[in-house]
Coordinates of C-alpha atoms in Angstrom, one line a residue:
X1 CA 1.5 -88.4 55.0
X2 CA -0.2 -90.2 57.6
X3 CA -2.5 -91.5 55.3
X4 CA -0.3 -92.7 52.7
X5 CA 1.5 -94.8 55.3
X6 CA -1.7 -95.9 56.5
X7 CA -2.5 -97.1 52.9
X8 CA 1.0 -98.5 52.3
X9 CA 0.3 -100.7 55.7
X10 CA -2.8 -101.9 54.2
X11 CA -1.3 -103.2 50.8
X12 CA 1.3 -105.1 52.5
X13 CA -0.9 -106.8 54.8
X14 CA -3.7 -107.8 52.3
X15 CA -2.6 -111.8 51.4
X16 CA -1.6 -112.9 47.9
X17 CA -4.8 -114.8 46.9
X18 CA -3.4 -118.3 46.0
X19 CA -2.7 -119.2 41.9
X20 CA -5.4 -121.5 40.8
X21 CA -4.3 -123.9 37.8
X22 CA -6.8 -123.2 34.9
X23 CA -8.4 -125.9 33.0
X24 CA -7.9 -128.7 36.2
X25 CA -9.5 -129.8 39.1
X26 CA -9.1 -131.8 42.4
X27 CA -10.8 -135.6 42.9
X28 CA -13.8 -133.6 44.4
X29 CA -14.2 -131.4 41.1
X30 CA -13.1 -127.8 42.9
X31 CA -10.2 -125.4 41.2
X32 CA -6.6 -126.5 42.5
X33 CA -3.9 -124.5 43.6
X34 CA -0.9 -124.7 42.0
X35 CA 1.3 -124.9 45.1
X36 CA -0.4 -127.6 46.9
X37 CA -1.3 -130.2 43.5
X38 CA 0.4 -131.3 40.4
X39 CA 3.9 -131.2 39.6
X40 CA 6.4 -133.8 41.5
X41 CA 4.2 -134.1 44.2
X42 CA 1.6 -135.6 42.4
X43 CA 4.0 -137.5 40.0
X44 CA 5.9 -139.2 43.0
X45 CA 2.7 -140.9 43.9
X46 CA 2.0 -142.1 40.3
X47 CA 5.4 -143.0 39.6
X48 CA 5.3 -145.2 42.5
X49 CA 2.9 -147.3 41.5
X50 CA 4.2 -147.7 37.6
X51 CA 7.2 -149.3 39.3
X52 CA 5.5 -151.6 41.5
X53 CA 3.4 -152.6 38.1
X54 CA 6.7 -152.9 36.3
X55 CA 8.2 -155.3 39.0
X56 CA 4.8 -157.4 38.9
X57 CA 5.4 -157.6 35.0
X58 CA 8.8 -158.0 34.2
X59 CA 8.9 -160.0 37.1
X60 CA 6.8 -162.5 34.8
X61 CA 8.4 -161.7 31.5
X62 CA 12.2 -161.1 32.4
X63 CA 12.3 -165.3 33.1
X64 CA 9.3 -166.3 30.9
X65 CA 11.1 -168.5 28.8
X66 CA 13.0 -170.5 31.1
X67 CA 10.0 -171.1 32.4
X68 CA 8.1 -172.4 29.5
X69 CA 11.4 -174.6 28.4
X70 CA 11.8 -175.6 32.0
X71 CA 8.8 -176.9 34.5
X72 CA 6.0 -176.7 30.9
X73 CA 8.3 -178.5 28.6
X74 CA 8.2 -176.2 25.6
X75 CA 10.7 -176.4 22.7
X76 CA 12.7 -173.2 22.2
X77 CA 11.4 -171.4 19.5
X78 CA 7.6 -172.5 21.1
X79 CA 8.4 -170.7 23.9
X80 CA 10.1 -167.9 21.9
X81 CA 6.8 -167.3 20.2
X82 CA 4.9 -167.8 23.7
X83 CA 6.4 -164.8 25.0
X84 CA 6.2 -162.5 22.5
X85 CA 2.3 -163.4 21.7
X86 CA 2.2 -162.3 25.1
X87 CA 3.7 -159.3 25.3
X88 CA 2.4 -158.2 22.3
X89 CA -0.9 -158.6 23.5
X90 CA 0.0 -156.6 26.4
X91 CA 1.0 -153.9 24.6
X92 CA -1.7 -154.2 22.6
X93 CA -5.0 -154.1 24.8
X94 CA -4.2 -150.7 26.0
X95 CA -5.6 -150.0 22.4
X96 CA -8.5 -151.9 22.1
X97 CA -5.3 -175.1 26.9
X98 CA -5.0 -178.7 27.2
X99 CA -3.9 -179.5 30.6
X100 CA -5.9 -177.5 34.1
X101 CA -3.1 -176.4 35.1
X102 CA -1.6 -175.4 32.1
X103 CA -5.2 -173.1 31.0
X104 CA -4.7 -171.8 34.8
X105 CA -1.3 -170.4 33.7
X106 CA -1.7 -168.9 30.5
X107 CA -5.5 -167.5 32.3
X108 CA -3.5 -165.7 34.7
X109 CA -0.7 -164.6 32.6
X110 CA -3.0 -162.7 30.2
X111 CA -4.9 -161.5 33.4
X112 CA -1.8 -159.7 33.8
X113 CA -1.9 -158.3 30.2
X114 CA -5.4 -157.4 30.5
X115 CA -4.7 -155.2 33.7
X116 CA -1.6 -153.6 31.5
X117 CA -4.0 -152.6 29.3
X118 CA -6.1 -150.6 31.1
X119 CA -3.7 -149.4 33.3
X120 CA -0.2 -148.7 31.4
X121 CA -1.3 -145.5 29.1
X122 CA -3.3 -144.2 31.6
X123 CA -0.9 -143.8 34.8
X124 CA 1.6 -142.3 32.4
X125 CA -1.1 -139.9 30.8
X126 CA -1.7 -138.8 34.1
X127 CA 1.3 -138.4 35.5
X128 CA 2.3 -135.9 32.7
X129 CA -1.0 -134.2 33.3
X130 CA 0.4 -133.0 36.4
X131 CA 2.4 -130.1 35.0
X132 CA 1.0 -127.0 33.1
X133 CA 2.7 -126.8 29.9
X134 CA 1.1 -122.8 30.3
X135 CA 3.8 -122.2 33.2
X136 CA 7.1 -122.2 31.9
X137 CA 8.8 -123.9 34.9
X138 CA 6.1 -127.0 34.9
X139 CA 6.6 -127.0 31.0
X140 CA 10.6 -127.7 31.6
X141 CA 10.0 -130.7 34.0
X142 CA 7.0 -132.2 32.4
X143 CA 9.6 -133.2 29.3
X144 CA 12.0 -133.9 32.3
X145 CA 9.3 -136.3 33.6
X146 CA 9.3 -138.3 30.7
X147 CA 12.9 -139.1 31.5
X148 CA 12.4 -139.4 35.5
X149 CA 9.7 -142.1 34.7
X150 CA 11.5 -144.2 32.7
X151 CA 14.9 -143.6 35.2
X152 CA 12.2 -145.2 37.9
X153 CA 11.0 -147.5 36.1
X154 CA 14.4 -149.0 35.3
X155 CA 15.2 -149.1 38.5
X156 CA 12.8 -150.9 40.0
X157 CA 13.3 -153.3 36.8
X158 CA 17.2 -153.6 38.2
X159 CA 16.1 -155.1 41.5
X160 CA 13.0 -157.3 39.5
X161 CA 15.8 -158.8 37.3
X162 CA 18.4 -159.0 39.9
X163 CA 17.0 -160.5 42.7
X164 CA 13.4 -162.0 41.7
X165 CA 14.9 -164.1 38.7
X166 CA 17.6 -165.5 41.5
X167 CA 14.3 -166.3 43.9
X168 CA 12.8 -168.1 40.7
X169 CA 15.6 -170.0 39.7
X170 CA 17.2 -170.7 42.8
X171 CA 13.8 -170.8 45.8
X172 CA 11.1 -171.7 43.4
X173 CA 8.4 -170.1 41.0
X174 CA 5.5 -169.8 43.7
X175 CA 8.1 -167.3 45.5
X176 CA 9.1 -165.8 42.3
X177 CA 5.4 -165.0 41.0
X178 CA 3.9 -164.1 44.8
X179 CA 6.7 -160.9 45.2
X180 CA 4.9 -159.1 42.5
X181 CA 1.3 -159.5 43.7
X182 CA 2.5 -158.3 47.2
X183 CA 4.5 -155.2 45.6
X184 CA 0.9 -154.1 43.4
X185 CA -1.4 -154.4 46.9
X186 CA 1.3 -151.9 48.2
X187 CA 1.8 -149.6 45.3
X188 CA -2.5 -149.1 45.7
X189 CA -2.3 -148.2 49.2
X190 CA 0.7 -145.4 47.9
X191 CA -1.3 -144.2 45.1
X192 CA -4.3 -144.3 47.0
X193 CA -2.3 -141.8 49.6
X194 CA -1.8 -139.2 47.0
X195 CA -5.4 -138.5 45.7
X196 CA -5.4 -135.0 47.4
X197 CA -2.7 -133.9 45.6
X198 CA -4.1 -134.6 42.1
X199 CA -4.9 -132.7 39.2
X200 CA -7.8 -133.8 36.5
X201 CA -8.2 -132.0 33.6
X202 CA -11.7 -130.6 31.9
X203 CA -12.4 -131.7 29.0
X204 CA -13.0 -127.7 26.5
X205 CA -14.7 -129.7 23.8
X206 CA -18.8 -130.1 24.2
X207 CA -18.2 -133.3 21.4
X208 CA -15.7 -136.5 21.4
X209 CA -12.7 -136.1 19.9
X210 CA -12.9 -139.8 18.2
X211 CA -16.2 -138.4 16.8
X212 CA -14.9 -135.0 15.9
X213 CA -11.7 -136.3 14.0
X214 CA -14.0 -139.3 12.4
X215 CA -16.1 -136.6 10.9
X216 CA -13.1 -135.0 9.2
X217 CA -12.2 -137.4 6.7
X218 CA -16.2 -138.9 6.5
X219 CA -17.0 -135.7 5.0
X220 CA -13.6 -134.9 3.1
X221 CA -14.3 -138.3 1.9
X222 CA -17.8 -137.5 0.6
X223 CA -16.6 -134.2 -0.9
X224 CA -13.6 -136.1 -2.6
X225 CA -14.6 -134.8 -6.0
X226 CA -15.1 -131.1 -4.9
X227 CA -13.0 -129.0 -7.2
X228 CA -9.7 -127.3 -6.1
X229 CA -11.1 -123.4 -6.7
X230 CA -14.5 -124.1 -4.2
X231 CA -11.5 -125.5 -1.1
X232 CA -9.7 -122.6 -2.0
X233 CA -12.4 -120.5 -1.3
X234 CA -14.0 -122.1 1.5
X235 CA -10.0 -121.7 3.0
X236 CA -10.1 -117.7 2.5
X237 CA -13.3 -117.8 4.4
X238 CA -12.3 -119.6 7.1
X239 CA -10.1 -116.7 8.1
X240 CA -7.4 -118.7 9.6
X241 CA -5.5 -121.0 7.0
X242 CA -5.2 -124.6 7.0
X243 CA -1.7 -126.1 6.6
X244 CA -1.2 -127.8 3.4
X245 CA 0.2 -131.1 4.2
X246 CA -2.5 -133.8 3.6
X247 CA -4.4 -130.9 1.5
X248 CA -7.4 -133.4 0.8
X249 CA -8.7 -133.3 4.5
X250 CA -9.5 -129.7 3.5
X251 CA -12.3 -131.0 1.5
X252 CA -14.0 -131.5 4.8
X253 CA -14.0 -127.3 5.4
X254 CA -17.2 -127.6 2.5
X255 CA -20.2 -128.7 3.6
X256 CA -21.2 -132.4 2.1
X257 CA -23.8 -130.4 -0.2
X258 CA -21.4 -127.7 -1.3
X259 CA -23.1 -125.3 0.4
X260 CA -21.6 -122.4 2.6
X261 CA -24.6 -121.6 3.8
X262 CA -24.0 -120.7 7.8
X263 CA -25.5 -123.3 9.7
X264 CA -24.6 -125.8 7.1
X265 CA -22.9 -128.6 8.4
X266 CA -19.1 -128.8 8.0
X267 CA -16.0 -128.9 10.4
X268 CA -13.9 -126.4 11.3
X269 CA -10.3 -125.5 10.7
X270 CA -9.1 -126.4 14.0
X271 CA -11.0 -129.6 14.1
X272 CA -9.6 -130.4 10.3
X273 CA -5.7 -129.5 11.8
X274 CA -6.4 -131.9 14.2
X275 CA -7.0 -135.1 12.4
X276 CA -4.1 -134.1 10.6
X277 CA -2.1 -134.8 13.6
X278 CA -3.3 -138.1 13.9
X279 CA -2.3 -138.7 10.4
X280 CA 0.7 -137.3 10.9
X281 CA 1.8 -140.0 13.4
X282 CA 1.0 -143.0 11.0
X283 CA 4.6 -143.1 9.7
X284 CA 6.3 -142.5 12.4
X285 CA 4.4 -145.6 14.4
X286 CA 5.0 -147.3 11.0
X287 CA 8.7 -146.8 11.0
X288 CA 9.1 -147.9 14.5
X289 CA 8.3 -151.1 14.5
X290 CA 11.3 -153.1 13.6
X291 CA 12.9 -151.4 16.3
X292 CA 10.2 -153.4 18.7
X293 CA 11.4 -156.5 17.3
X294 CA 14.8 -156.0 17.8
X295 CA 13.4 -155.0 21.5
X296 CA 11.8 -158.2 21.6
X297 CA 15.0 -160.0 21.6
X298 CA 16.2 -159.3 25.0
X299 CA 13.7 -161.4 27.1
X300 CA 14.4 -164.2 24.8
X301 CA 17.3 -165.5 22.8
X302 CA 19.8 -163.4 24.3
X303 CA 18.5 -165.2 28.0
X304 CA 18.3 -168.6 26.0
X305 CA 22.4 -167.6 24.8
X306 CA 23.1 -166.8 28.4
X307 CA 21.9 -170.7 29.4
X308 CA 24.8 -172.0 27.1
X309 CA 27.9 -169.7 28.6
X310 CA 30.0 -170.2 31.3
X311 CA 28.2 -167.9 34.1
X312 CA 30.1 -168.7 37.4
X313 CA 31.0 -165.3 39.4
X314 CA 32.1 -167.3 43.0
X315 CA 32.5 -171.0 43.5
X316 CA 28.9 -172.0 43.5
X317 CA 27.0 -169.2 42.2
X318 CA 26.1 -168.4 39.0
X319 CA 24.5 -165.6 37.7
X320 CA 20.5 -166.8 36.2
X321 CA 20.5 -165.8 31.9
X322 CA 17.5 -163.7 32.7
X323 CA 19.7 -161.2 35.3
X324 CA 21.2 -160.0 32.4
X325 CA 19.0 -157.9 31.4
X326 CA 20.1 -156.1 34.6
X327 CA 22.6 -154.4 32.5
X328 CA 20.2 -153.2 30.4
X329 CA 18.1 -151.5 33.0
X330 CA 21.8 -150.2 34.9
X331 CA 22.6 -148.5 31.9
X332 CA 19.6 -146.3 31.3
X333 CA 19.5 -145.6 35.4
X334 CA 23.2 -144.6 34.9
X335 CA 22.5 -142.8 31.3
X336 CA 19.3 -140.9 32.0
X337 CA 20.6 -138.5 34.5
X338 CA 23.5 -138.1 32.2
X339 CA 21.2 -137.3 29.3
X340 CA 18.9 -135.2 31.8
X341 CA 21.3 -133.0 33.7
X342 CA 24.5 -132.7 31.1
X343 CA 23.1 -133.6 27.4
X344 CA 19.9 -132.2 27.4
X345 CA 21.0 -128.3 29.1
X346 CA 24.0 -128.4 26.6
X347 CA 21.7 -128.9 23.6
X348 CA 19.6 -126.1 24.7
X349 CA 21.9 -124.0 25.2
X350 CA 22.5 -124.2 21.1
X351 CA 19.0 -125.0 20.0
X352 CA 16.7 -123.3 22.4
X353 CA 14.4 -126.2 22.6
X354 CA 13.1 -127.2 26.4
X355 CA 13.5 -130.3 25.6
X356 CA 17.7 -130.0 23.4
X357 CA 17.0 -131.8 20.9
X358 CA 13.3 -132.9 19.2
X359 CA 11.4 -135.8 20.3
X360 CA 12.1 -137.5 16.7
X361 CA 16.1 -136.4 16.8
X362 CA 16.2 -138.0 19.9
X363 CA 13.8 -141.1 18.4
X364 CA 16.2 -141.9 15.4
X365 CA 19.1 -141.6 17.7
X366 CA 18.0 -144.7 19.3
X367 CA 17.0 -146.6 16.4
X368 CA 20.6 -146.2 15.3
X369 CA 22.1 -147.4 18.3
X370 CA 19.7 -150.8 18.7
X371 CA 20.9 -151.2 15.0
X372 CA 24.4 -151.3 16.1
X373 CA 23.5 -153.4 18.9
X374 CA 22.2 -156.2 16.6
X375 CA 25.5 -156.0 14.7
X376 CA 27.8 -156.6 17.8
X377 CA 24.9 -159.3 19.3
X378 CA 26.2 -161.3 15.7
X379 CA 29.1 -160.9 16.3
X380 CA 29.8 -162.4 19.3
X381 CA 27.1 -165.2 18.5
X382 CA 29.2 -165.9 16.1
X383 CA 31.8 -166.7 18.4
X384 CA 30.0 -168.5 20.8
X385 CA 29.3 -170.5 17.7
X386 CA 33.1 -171.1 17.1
X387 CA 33.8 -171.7 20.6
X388 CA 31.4 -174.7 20.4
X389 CA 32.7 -176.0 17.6
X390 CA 36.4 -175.7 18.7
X391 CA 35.8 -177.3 21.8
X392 CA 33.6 -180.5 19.9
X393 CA 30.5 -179.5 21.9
X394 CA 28.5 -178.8 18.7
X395 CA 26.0 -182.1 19.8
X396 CA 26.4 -181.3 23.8
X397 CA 23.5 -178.4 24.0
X398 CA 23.8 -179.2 27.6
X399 CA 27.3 -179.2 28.4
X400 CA 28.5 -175.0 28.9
X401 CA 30.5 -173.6 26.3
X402 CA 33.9 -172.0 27.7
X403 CA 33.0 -168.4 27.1
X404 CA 32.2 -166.0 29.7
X405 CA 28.9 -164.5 30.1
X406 CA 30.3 -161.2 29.9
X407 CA 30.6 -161.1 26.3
X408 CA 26.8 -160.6 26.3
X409 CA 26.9 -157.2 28.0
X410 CA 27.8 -154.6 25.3
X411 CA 24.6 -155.4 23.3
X412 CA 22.9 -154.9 27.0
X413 CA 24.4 -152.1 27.3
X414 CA 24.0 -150.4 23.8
X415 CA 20.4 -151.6 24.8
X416 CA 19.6 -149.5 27.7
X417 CA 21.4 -146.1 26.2
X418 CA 18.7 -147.1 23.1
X419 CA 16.3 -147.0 24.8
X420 CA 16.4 -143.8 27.0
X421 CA 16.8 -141.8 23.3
X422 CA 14.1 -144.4 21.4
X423 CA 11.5 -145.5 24.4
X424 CA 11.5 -141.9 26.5
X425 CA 11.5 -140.0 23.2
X426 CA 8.4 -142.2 21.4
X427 CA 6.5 -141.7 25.2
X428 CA 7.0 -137.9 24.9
X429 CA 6.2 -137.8 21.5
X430 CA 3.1 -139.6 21.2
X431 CA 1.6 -138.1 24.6
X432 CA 2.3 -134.8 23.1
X433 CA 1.5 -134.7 20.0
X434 CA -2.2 -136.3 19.7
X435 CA -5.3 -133.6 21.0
X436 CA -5.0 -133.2 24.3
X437 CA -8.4 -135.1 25.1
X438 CA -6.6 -138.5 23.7
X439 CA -2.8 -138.2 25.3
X440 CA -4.2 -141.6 27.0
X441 CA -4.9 -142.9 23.3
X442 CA -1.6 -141.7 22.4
X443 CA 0.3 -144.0 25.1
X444 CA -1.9 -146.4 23.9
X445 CA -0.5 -146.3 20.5
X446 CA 3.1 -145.7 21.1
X447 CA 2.0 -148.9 23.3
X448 CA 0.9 -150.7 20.3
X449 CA 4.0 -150.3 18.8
X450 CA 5.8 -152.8 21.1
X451 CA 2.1 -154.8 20.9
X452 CA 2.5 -155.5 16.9
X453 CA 6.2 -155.6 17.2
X454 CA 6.9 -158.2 19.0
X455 CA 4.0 -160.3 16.9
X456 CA 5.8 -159.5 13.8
X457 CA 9.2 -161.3 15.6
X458 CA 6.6 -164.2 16.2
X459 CA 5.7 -164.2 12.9
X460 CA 9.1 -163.5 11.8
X461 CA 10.6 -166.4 14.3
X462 CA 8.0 -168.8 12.6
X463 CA 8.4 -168.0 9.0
X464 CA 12.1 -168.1 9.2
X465 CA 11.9 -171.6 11.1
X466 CA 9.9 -172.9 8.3
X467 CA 11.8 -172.1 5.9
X468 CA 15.3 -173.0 7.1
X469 CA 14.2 -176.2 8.7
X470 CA 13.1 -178.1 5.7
X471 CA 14.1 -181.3 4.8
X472 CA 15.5 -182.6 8.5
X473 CA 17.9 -178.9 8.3
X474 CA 18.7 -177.5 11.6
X475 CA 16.8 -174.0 11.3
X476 CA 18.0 -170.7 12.9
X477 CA 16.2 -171.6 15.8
X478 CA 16.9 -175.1 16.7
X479 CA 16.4 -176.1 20.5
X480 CA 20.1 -176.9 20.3
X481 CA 21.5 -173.1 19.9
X482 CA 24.8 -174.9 18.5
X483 CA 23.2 -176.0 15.9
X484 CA 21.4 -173.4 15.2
X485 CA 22.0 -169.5 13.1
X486 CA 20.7 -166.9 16.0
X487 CA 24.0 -165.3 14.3
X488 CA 22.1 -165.3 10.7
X489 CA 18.7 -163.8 12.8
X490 CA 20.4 -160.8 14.2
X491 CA 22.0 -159.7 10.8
X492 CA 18.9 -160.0 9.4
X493 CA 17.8 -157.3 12.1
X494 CA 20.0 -155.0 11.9
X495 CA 19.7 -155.3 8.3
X496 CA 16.2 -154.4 8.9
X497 CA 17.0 -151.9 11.1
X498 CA 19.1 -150.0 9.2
X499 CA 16.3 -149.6 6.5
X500 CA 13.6 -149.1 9.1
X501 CA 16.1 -145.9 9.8
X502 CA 16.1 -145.0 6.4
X503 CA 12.8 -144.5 6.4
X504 CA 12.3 -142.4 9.6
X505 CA 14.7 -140.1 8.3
X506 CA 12.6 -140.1 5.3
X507 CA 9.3 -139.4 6.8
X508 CA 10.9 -137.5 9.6
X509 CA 12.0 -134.6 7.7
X510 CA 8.4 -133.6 6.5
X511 CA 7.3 -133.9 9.9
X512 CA 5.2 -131.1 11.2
X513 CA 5.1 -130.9 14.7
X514 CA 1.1 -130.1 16.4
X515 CA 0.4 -126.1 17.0
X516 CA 0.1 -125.4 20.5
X517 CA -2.5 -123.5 21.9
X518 CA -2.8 -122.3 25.1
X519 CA -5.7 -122.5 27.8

């Protein structure tokens, strides 16, 4: 008896070893413990500094266009095209003059998109690296995360818009562009702060998974004429089946020669299932992309509408065009903890998913509001319109039209809420969706979607300005906005829009989502 209480002493007393997290490690390359890395420890750091970048970016594109119509002169639809040139190759990198002071400008404006693209799909990569999807608790908040970055991220773009485009308007540019510098030299010292607490992961694959999913349709491609009865056979060998959806990257199970020799050099099932993931995603980035030209619009015509409305608050202040976009950014910090808290735990309580609702559910949702949002933003430019034309003011660009400001801030609005369905659900969904090795790549691309979208609204605002401002016509775009269609323009989007969600739904339903695998 003695010595069973003796032994029962002894089992009490011997410490719980600490949980390691498999498949990470810490900045010095030893295993982590789960209760002192990752998670929102890790993340607070990270998110940190993707706000400060956000404030040094938007900080720069929120007022871009006054800018380039203001102190550098440029018409309208020049400056238009400016800034979405530049954003799109912001959005871009991440996947791949005349005048000194002019070239100094546009140099150090594209410095900034060059530093986007090296650091924009990375921070978020790793800051949804921090939780193990194998632990069902870190699994729940990593597709919480998703949500929590953007809620951050939109707040810190609610105090950019609202106080830095006053300071550039109202105390100068030099002030306007220094804040955001200062704010990035902090935000390293934060992130710097944190390194302790992160988690890298280790790469389970001896070859590169550019060069492993390459390989895949190379040699499907070389074995294009193999007959149907030899994949069928080579697919009962494998053991485990392939799916069936893009069945001619199975060619690629058969050795180039034919052979099934072992040794014989062919790629696997798992290695075949994973470029057809990639593939998988080329429709849905496909059918995203007029909804980053609608996005494109708020950082330009709808500030450039704002110049022409009555914007007094209080005798002698007035609210700067570009502050608008405030509402935007109020709205998703006001929706997301909505969507997080109520929406989401309500869905799952009928669906079972972590996350309530799919990532491309919660994609199209989005897609359908911004396409409602470019049917109200016609409507009331088409009563801006009328209020110039009632009021004789048609030739008087520079005199304010009678209308308040307000009537711009339900397509604000219906922006934000668009976003935290469309822009949180496209980050989840590419991050999650490509091999674990590229979830960076994947950022890259969902990226690239706002990259190529707002080129196609360049191209877009350039062919339509060519083609209605023939003959001495005023076209859509004319510097005078009371002469000009912007009305006609955001039909035309929502027109596109509503096709664009036509096709999502299309492609959507065939979608199969990636197997997951555990570590």
């Amino acid at each position: 008896m003695a010595i069973s209480h003796l032994l029962g002493d002894s089992e009490t007393e011997t410490p719980l070893l600490p949980e390691t997290v498999d498949g990470v490690v810490d900045f010095k390359g030893r295993p982590v413990q789960r209760s002192t890395s990752g998670g929102w420890k890790a993340a607070a750091f990270i998110i940190t500094v993707e706000v400060a970048e956000r404030f040094a970016y938007y900080g720069i594109n929120s007022n871009l266009i006054n800018y380039l119509t203001g102190p550098l002169g440029q018409s309208t639809v020049t400056a238009a095209e400016n800034v979405n040139i530049w954003s799109g190759t912001a959005s871009l990198l991440p996947l791949l003059a005349s005048e000194g002071q002019l070239i100094l400008f546009f140099f150090s404006l594209y410095l900034v998109a060059f530093a986007q693209g090296g650091h924009k799909p990375c921070v978020q990569a790793f800051g949804a690296d921090q939780f193990d999807t194998n632990d069902p608790r870190e699994r729940e908040a990593r597709s919480s995360f998703f949500n929590w970055w953007y809620f951050t991220f939109s707040a810190g773009l609610l105090v950019t818009i609202s106080i830095l485009n006053y300071v550039q308007d109202n105390m100068g540019w030099v002030l306007g562009f220094g804040f955001p510098c200062i704010s990035m030299i902090i935000a390293l010292v934060i992130f710097s702060l944190g390194t302790w607490t992160y988690r890298f992961s280790i790469s389970r694959e001896e070859r590169n998974p550019f060069w492993r999913i390459g390989r895949v349709f190379i040699v499907s491609l070389k074995n294009w004429r193999t007959s149907p009865s030899a994949i069928a056979s080579q697919e009962e060998d494998c053991g485990t089946l392939p799916s069936q959806q893009f069945s001619f990257l199975n060619k690629a199970l058969i050795a180039s020669d034919g052979s099934k020799e072992e040794g014989k050099v062919c790629c696997s099932v798992a290695e075949v299932e994973e470029a057809k993931t990639v593939l998988r995603l080329v429709p849905i980035w496909a059918t995203s992309l007029i909804y980053a030209v609608v996005f494109a619009q708020s950082s330009t015509f709808f500030t450039k509408q704002g110049v022409t409305l009555d914007r007094k608050i209080l005798p002698g202040f007035y609210v700067p065009p570009a502050s608008l976009q405030s509402f935007i950014s109020l709205s998703i910090v006001v929706f997301i903890p909505i969507y997080d808290r109520i929406i989401v735990p309500t869905a799952r309580t009928f669906t079972g998913k972590p996350s309530g609702i799919t990532m491309l559910q919660r994609i199209g949702t989005g897609m359908f509001l911004s396409a409602i949002s470019m049917v109200i933003a016609a409507f009331v430019e088409m009563k801006r319109l009328k209020m110039a034309r009632d009021h004789g003011l048609i030739d008087m660009p520079d005199v304010t039209i009678p209308m308040s400001i307000w009537w711009l801030i339900p397509q604000y609005v219906l922006f934000g809420v668009a976003d935290v369905f469309t822009m949180v659900g496209l980050q989840e969904f590419f991050y999650d969706q490509v091999p674990d090795e590229l979830r960076s790549v994947g950022l890259a691309l969902y990226l690239s979607i706002f990259g190529v979208g707002s080129f196609l609204s360049s191209f877009l605002i350039s062919a339509i300005e060519k083609g209605t401002g023939k003959d001495g016509h005023d076209s859509w775009f004319a510097s005078n906005l009371n002469r000009a269609h912007l009305d006609y323009f955001y039909a035309l989007l929502a027109a596109l829009s509503a096709v664009e969600l036509s096709a999502f739904w299309f492609f959507s339903k065939s979608y199969v989502y990636k197997r997951r695998t555990s570590t």
